């Protein structure tokens, strides 16, 4: 619902400028560092955005439609957030902290944390600044169990907590994934997990009253 054009403009228009840098990664892949700058009609910066994507080198060099579409969709959602259209209903108006998930090796846990932060921003959520401990907290825990056919079941539980540790809500995800993919394509899987969970996190926060951090609501569960 944001009017946009690739040509023209006026003094009230804002303009989006982008720069992408591809950094080689193991396995014939590239890490794509994206920097976006939103400026007003006079060229003054009014917002800075940054995101990271990963893809095969071939997909990046050939401009694969699916890859470019994913990058554009993520950027568009973050631009909407920068324009000031963040959720204001219920607890979703508060800045959210995302803790490093439990149940994973440190590197994989950090990857999932970053993916969730990116997905939440894409869903217009405001994330807390460093040192801000007044808002709700999102805590994840990952459980894995082998299943038949060379697959492993990934069960991810997300809990929304008050600063004092009270649980305000819970969401669950469960999928079977090839073991080889978990070991070699975890950044992609983490993004898929986060992209799937983020809308549910937003919905749960919108349903919680704004005073839920100080009141003692009954915990709700979503799957």
PDB file of C-alpha atoms in Angstrom:
ATOM      1  CA  UNK A   1       0.000   0.000   0.000  1.00  0.00           C
ATOM      2  CA  UNK A   2       2.947   2.346  -0.593  1.00  0.00           C
ATOM      3  CA  UNK A   3       2.775   4.302  -3.895  1.00  0.00           C
ATOM      4  CA  UNK A   4       6.034   3.904  -5.802  1.00  0.00           C
ATOM      5  CA  UNK A   5       7.492   4.683  -9.196  1.00  0.00           C
ATOM      6  CA  UNK A   6      10.742   3.990 -11.030  1.00  0.00           C
ATOM      7  CA  UNK A   7      10.641   7.407 -12.705  1.00  0.00           C
ATOM      8  CA  UNK A   8       9.620  10.937 -11.841  1.00  0.00           C
ATOM      9  CA  UNK A   9       9.016  12.444  -8.429  1.00  0.00           C
ATOM     10  CA  UNK A  10       8.580  15.780  -6.673  1.00  0.00           C
ATOM     11  CA  UNK A  11       9.793  17.671  -3.600  1.00  0.00           C
ATOM     12  CA  UNK A  12       7.754  15.432  -1.302  1.00  0.00           C
ATOM     13  CA  UNK A  13       9.090  12.231  -2.868  1.00  0.00           C
ATOM     14  CA  UNK A  14      11.586   9.970  -1.177  1.00  0.00           C
ATOM     15  CA  UNK A  15      14.091   7.988  -3.206  1.00  0.00           C
ATOM     16  CA  UNK A  16      15.604   4.580  -2.581  1.00  0.00           C
ATOM     17  CA  UNK A  17      19.242   4.015  -3.483  1.00  0.00           C
ATOM     18  CA  UNK A  18      20.863   0.596  -3.276  1.00  0.00           C
ATOM     19  CA  UNK A  19      24.275  -1.011  -3.468  1.00  0.00           C
ATOM     20  CA  UNK A  20      25.078  -4.735  -3.495  1.00  0.00           C
ATOM     21  CA  UNK A  21      28.446  -6.353  -2.856  1.00  0.00           C
ATOM     22  CA  UNK A  22      28.936 -10.067  -3.547  1.00  0.00           C
ATOM     23  CA  UNK A  23      31.548 -11.818  -1.404  1.00  0.00           C
ATOM     24  CA  UNK A  24      32.699 -15.339  -2.420  1.00  0.00           C
ATOM     25  CA  UNK A  25      31.710 -18.101   0.011  1.00  0.00           C
ATOM     26  CA  UNK A  26      32.559 -21.820   0.146  1.00  0.00           C
ATOM     27  CA  UNK A  27      30.783 -24.295  -2.102  1.00  0.00           C
ATOM     28  CA  UNK A  28      30.324 -22.046  -5.120  1.00  0.00           C
ATOM     29  CA  UNK A  29      28.151 -19.609  -3.200  1.00  0.00           C
ATOM     30  CA  UNK A  30      28.265 -15.870  -2.565  1.00  0.00           C
ATOM     31  CA  UNK A  31      27.347 -13.714   0.417  1.00  0.00           C
ATOM     32  CA  UNK A  32      25.418 -10.689  -0.814  1.00  0.00           C
ATOM     33  CA  UNK A  33      25.811  -7.579   1.333  1.00  0.00           C
ATOM     34  CA  UNK A  34      22.971  -5.141   0.553  1.00  0.00           C
ATOM     35  CA  UNK A  35      22.954  -1.499   1.620  1.00  0.00           C
ATOM     36  CA  UNK A  36      19.905   0.664   1.023  1.00  0.00           C
ATOM     37  CA  UNK A  37      19.635   4.410   1.609  1.00  0.00           C
ATOM     38  CA  UNK A  38      16.340   6.283   1.694  1.00  0.00           C
ATOM     39  CA  UNK A  39      16.714   9.999   0.893  1.00  0.00           C
ATOM     40  CA  UNK A  40      14.298  12.914   0.651  1.00  0.00           C
ATOM     41  CA  UNK A  41      13.812  15.220  -2.324  1.00  0.00           C
ATOM     42  CA  UNK A  42      16.856  17.280  -1.307  1.00  0.00           C
ATOM     43  CA  UNK A  43      19.072  14.216  -1.105  1.00  0.00           C
ATOM     44  CA  UNK A  44      19.177  14.129   2.703  1.00  0.00           C
ATOM     45  CA  UNK A  45      19.256  10.592   4.200  1.00  0.00           C
ATOM     46  CA  UNK A  46      16.080   9.701   6.091  1.00  0.00           C
ATOM     47  CA  UNK A  47      16.752   5.996   6.581  1.00  0.00           C
ATOM     48  CA  UNK A  48      19.514   3.426   6.242  1.00  0.00           C
ATOM     49  CA  UNK A  49      18.858  -0.298   5.741  1.00  0.00           C
ATOM     50  CA  UNK A  50      21.217  -3.247   5.593  1.00  0.00           C
ATOM     51  CA  UNK A  51      20.599  -6.905   4.916  1.00  0.00           C
ATOM     52  CA  UNK A  52      22.535 -10.006   3.949  1.00  0.00           C
ATOM     53  CA  UNK A  53      21.537 -12.769   1.530  1.00  0.00           C
ATOM     54  CA  UNK A  54      23.268 -15.919   0.395  1.00  0.00           C
ATOM     55  CA  UNK A  55      22.917 -17.696  -2.950  1.00  0.00           C
ATOM     56  CA  UNK A  56      24.748 -19.775  -5.493  1.00  0.00           C
ATOM     57  CA  UNK A  57      27.225 -17.797  -7.556  1.00  0.00           C
ATOM     58  CA  UNK A  58      25.398 -18.839 -10.730  1.00  0.00           C
ATOM     59  CA  UNK A  59      22.034 -17.579  -9.479  1.00  0.00           C
ATOM     60  CA  UNK A  60      23.572 -14.235  -8.533  1.00  0.00           C
ATOM     61  CA  UNK A  61      25.515 -13.754 -11.769  1.00  0.00           C
ATOM     62  CA  UNK A  62      22.527 -14.657 -13.969  1.00  0.00           C
ATOM     63  CA  UNK A  63      20.049 -12.615 -11.950  1.00  0.00           C
ATOM     64  CA  UNK A  64      17.807 -15.595 -11.197  1.00  0.00           C
ATOM     65  CA  UNK A  65      14.214 -14.368 -10.907  1.00  0.00           C
ATOM     66  CA  UNK A  66      13.494 -16.214  -7.668  1.00  0.00           C
ATOM     67  CA  UNK A  67      16.598 -14.868  -5.945  1.00  0.00           C
ATOM     68  CA  UNK A  68      16.028 -11.282  -7.078  1.00  0.00           C
ATOM     69  CA  UNK A  69      12.368 -11.546  -6.027  1.00  0.00           C
ATOM     70  CA  UNK A  70      13.319 -12.697  -2.528  1.00  0.00           C
ATOM     71  CA  UNK A  71      15.835  -9.870  -2.154  1.00  0.00           C
ATOM     72  CA  UNK A  72      13.319  -7.297  -3.393  1.00  0.00           C
ATOM     73  CA  UNK A  73      10.535  -8.546  -1.125  1.00  0.00           C
ATOM     74  CA  UNK A  74      12.772  -8.371   1.937  1.00  0.00           C
ATOM     75  CA  UNK A  75      13.969  -4.870   1.055  1.00  0.00           C
ATOM     76  CA  UNK A  76      10.439  -3.631   0.330  1.00  0.00           C
ATOM     77  CA  UNK A  77       9.175  -4.762   3.724  1.00  0.00           C
ATOM     78  CA  UNK A  78      12.095  -3.054   5.468  1.00  0.00           C
ATOM     79  CA  UNK A  79      11.510   0.160   3.490  1.00  0.00           C
ATOM     80  CA  UNK A  80       7.888   0.167   4.654  1.00  0.00           C
ATOM     81  CA  UNK A  81       9.178  -0.074   8.223  1.00  0.00           C
ATOM     82  CA  UNK A  82      11.584   2.808   7.602  1.00  0.00           C
ATOM     83  CA  UNK A  83       8.661   4.881   6.331  1.00  0.00           C
ATOM     84  CA  UNK A  84       7.117   4.614   9.778  1.00  0.00           C
ATOM     85  CA  UNK A  85       4.299   2.111   9.287  1.00  0.00           C
ATOM     86  CA  UNK A  86       5.138  -0.198  12.180  1.00  0.00           C
ATOM     87  CA  UNK A  87       2.443  -2.164  14.043  1.00  0.00           C
ATOM     88  CA  UNK A  88       0.773  -0.221  16.845  1.00  0.00           C
ATOM     89  CA  UNK A  89      -1.762  -2.746  18.183  1.00  0.00           C
ATOM     90  CA  UNK A  90      -1.240  -4.498  21.498  1.00  0.00           C
ATOM     91  CA  UNK A  91       2.248  -5.480  22.548  1.00  0.00           C
ATOM     92  CA  UNK A  92       3.438  -5.309  18.913  1.00  0.00           C
ATOM     93  CA  UNK A  93       4.013  -1.581  19.432  1.00  0.00           C
ATOM     94  CA  UNK A  94       6.844  -2.387  21.855  1.00  0.00           C
ATOM     95  CA  UNK A  95      10.437  -2.964  20.787  1.00  0.00           C
ATOM     96  CA  UNK A  96      11.204  -6.690  20.815  1.00  0.00           C
ATOM     97  CA  UNK A  97      14.427  -8.359  21.923  1.00  0.00           C
ATOM     98  CA  UNK A  98      15.497 -11.591  20.210  1.00  0.00           C
ATOM     99  CA  UNK A  99      17.731 -13.866  22.250  1.00  0.00           C
ATOM    100  CA  UNK A 100      20.137 -16.367  20.749  1.00  0.00           C
ATOM    101  CA  UNK A 101      18.177 -19.659  20.435  1.00  0.00           C
ATOM    102  CA  UNK A 102      19.068 -22.665  22.572  1.00  0.00           C
ATOM    103  CA  UNK A 103      19.694 -26.174  21.288  1.00  0.00           C
ATOM    104  CA  UNK A 104      22.152 -25.297  18.514  1.00  0.00           C
ATOM    105  CA  UNK A 105      25.882 -24.823  18.148  1.00  0.00           C
ATOM    106  CA  UNK A 106      26.859 -21.165  18.682  1.00  0.00           C
ATOM    107  CA  UNK A 107      27.382 -20.394  14.995  1.00  0.00           C
ATOM    108  CA  UNK A 108      24.089 -21.966  13.911  1.00  0.00           C
ATOM    109  CA  UNK A 109      22.245 -20.297  16.799  1.00  0.00           C
ATOM    110  CA  UNK A 110      23.577 -16.871  15.820  1.00  0.00           C
ATOM    111  CA  UNK A 111      22.548 -17.495  12.206  1.00  0.00           C
ATOM    112  CA  UNK A 112      18.974 -18.290  13.279  1.00  0.00           C
ATOM    113  CA  UNK A 113      18.889 -15.261  15.580  1.00  0.00           C
ATOM    114  CA  UNK A 114      19.961 -12.931  12.741  1.00  0.00           C
ATOM    115  CA  UNK A 115      17.480 -14.554  10.368  1.00  0.00           C
ATOM    116  CA  UNK A 116      14.639 -14.037  12.844  1.00  0.00           C
ATOM    117  CA  UNK A 117      15.608 -10.403  13.406  1.00  0.00           C
ATOM    118  CA  UNK A 118      15.597  -9.836   9.631  1.00  0.00           C
ATOM    119  CA  UNK A 119      12.225 -11.574   9.237  1.00  0.00           C
ATOM    120  CA  UNK A 120      10.684  -9.570  12.078  1.00  0.00           C
ATOM    121  CA  UNK A 121      11.866  -6.304  10.536  1.00  0.00           C
ATOM    122  CA  UNK A 122      10.383  -7.442   7.232  1.00  0.00           C
ATOM    123  CA  UNK A 123       7.086  -7.875   9.103  1.00  0.00           C
ATOM    124  CA  UNK A 124       7.340  -4.275  10.367  1.00  0.00           C
ATOM    125  CA  UNK A 125       8.372  -5.178  13.897  1.00  0.00           C
ATOM    126  CA  UNK A 126      10.575  -2.775  15.847  1.00  0.00           C
ATOM    127  CA  UNK A 127      13.593  -4.397  17.509  1.00  0.00           C
ATOM    128  CA  UNK A 128      15.058  -3.142  20.752  1.00  0.00           C
ATOM    129  CA  UNK A 129      18.294  -1.191  20.763  1.00  0.00           C
ATOM    130  CA  UNK A 130      21.238  -2.564  22.708  1.00  0.00           C
ATOM    131  CA  UNK A 131      20.694  -1.959  26.419  1.00  0.00           C
ATOM    132  CA  UNK A 132      16.907  -1.570  26.079  1.00  0.00           C
ATOM    133  CA  UNK A 133      15.467  -4.211  28.402  1.00  0.00           C
ATOM    134  CA  UNK A 134      11.959  -2.827  28.910  1.00  0.00           C
ATOM    135  CA  UNK A 135      10.132  -4.670  26.123  1.00  0.00           C
ATOM    136  CA  UNK A 136       9.086  -8.248  25.372  1.00  0.00           C
ATOM    137  CA  UNK A 137      11.649 -10.950  24.630  1.00  0.00           C
ATOM    138  CA  UNK A 138      11.532 -13.663  21.971  1.00  0.00           C
ATOM    139  CA  UNK A 139      13.313 -16.853  23.002  1.00  0.00           C
ATOM    140  CA  UNK A 140      13.756 -19.859  20.718  1.00  0.00           C
ATOM    141  CA  UNK A 141      14.717 -23.455  21.422  1.00  0.00           C
ATOM    142  CA  UNK A 142      15.490 -26.029  18.717  1.00  0.00           C
ATOM    143  CA  UNK A 143      14.978 -29.763  19.172  1.00  0.00           C
ATOM    144  CA  UNK A 144      16.221 -32.286  16.596  1.00  0.00           C
ATOM    145  CA  UNK A 145      15.423 -35.977  16.227  1.00  0.00           C
ATOM    146  CA  UNK A 146      16.265 -38.442  13.416  1.00  0.00           C
ATOM    147  CA  UNK A 147      13.380 -39.882  11.394  1.00  0.00           C
ATOM    148  CA  UNK A 148      13.264 -42.403   8.534  1.00  0.00           C
ATOM    149  CA  UNK A 149      14.575 -41.731   5.039  1.00  0.00           C
ATOM    150  CA  UNK A 150      17.710 -39.764   5.914  1.00  0.00           C
ATOM    151  CA  UNK A 151      15.627 -36.974   7.442  1.00  0.00           C
ATOM    152  CA  UNK A 152      15.810 -35.152  10.744  1.00  0.00           C
ATOM    153  CA  UNK A 153      12.817 -33.590  12.450  1.00  0.00           C
ATOM    154  CA  UNK A 154      13.387 -29.986  13.494  1.00  0.00           C
ATOM    155  CA  UNK A 155      11.058 -28.764  16.232  1.00  0.00           C
ATOM    156  CA  UNK A 156      11.419 -25.043  16.974  1.00  0.00           C
ATOM    157  CA  UNK A 157       9.631 -23.547  19.966  1.00  0.00           C
ATOM    158  CA  UNK A 158       9.385 -19.759  20.247  1.00  0.00           C
ATOM    159  CA  UNK A 159       8.334 -18.207  23.552  1.00  0.00           C
ATOM    160  CA  UNK A 160       7.375 -14.575  24.134  1.00  0.00           C
ATOM    161  CA  UNK A 161       8.510 -13.495  27.585  1.00  0.00           C
ATOM    162  CA  UNK A 162       8.062 -10.449  29.786  1.00  0.00           C
ATOM    163  CA  UNK A 163      11.288  -8.857  31.095  1.00  0.00           C
ATOM    164  CA  UNK A 164      10.742 -10.663  34.424  1.00  0.00           C
ATOM    165  CA  UNK A 165      10.712 -14.044  32.648  1.00  0.00           C
ATOM    166  CA  UNK A 166       6.955 -14.674  32.606  1.00  0.00           C
ATOM    167  CA  UNK A 167       5.779 -16.491  29.485  1.00  0.00           C
ATOM    168  CA  UNK A 168       3.153 -14.532  27.567  1.00  0.00           C
ATOM    169  CA  UNK A 169       2.781 -16.702  24.483  1.00  0.00           C
ATOM    170  CA  UNK A 170       4.268 -19.622  22.582  1.00  0.00           C
ATOM    171  CA  UNK A 171       4.537 -20.695  18.956  1.00  0.00           C
ATOM    172  CA  UNK A 172       5.735 -24.009  17.549  1.00  0.00           C
ATOM    173  CA  UNK A 173       7.160 -25.193  14.221  1.00  0.00           C
ATOM    174  CA  UNK A 174       7.952 -28.737  13.178  1.00  0.00           C
ATOM    175  CA  UNK A 175       9.369 -29.975   9.867  1.00  0.00           C
ATOM    176  CA  UNK A 176      11.404 -32.907   8.562  1.00  0.00           C
ATOM    177  CA  UNK A 177      14.554 -31.835   6.706  1.00  0.00           C
ATOM    178  CA  UNK A 178      17.280 -33.824   4.972  1.00  0.00           C
ATOM    179  CA  UNK A 179      20.259 -34.300   7.289  1.00  0.00           C
ATOM    180  CA  UNK A 180      22.678 -33.264   4.525  1.00  0.00           C
ATOM    181  CA  UNK A 181      20.780 -29.998   4.030  1.00  0.00           C
ATOM    182  CA  UNK A 182      20.959 -29.213   7.753  1.00  0.00           C
ATOM    183  CA  UNK A 183      24.710 -29.698   7.686  1.00  0.00           C
ATOM    184  CA  UNK A 184      25.429 -27.777   4.472  1.00  0.00           C
ATOM    185  CA  UNK A 185      22.582 -25.282   3.996  1.00  0.00           C
ATOM    186  CA  UNK A 186      21.742 -24.122   7.493  1.00  0.00           C
ATOM    187  CA  UNK A 187      21.642 -20.373   6.595  1.00  0.00           C
ATOM    188  CA  UNK A 188      18.917 -21.102   4.037  1.00  0.00           C
ATOM    189  CA  UNK A 189      16.984 -23.310   6.462  1.00  0.00           C
ATOM    190  CA  UNK A 190      17.297 -20.663   9.193  1.00  0.00           C
ATOM    191  CA  UNK A 191      15.814 -18.040   6.871  1.00  0.00           C
ATOM    192  CA  UNK A 192      12.940 -20.349   5.983  1.00  0.00           C
ATOM    193  CA  UNK A 193      12.260 -21.066   9.663  1.00  0.00           C
ATOM    194  CA  UNK A 194      12.366 -17.371  10.540  1.00  0.00           C
ATOM    195  CA  UNK A 195      10.265 -16.245   7.569  1.00  0.00           C
ATOM    196  CA  UNK A 196       7.615 -18.816   8.499  1.00  0.00           C
ATOM    197  CA  UNK A 197       7.552 -17.910  12.202  1.00  0.00           C
ATOM    198  CA  UNK A 198       7.749 -14.101  12.065  1.00  0.00           C
ATOM    199  CA  UNK A 199       4.121 -13.441  10.973  1.00  0.00           C
ATOM    200  CA  UNK A 200       2.915 -15.640  13.848  1.00  0.00           C
ATOM    201  CA  UNK A 201       5.096 -13.749  16.308  1.00  0.00           C
ATOM    202  CA  UNK A 202       3.625 -10.458  15.088  1.00  0.00           C
ATOM    203  CA  UNK A 203       0.071 -11.796  15.345  1.00  0.00           C
ATOM    204  CA  UNK A 204       0.670 -13.120  18.859  1.00  0.00           C
ATOM    205  CA  UNK A 205       2.103  -9.774  19.991  1.00  0.00           C
ATOM    206  CA  UNK A 206      -0.811  -7.888  18.461  1.00  0.00           C
ATOM    207  CA  UNK A 207      -3.228 -10.070  20.439  1.00  0.00           C
ATOM    208  CA  UNK A 208      -1.440  -9.412  23.731  1.00  0.00           C
ATOM    209  CA  UNK A 209      -2.612  -6.244  25.538  1.00  0.00           C
ATOM    210  CA  UNK A 210      -0.197  -3.349  25.806  1.00  0.00           C
ATOM    211  CA  UNK A 211      -0.065  -3.787  29.599  1.00  0.00           C
ATOM    212  CA  UNK A 212       0.861  -7.498  29.354  1.00  0.00           C
ATOM    213  CA  UNK A 213       4.406  -6.736  30.515  1.00  0.00           C
ATOM    214  CA  UNK A 214       3.141  -5.570  33.901  1.00  0.00           C
ATOM    215  CA  UNK A 215      -0.100  -7.570  34.179  1.00  0.00           C
ATOM    216  CA  UNK A 216      -0.179 -11.342  34.579  1.00  0.00           C
ATOM    217  CA  UNK A 217      -2.074 -12.711  31.567  1.00  0.00           C
ATOM    218  CA  UNK A 218      -2.750 -16.392  31.059  1.00  0.00           C
ATOM    219  CA  UNK A 219      -0.213 -17.922  28.670  1.00  0.00           C
ATOM    220  CA  UNK A 220      -1.510 -18.719  25.184  1.00  0.00           C
ATOM    221  CA  UNK A 221      -0.149 -21.293  22.749  1.00  0.00           C
ATOM    222  CA  UNK A 222      -0.173 -21.287  18.954  1.00  0.00           C
ATOM    223  CA  UNK A 223       1.030 -23.956  16.567  1.00  0.00           C
TER     224      UNK A 223
END
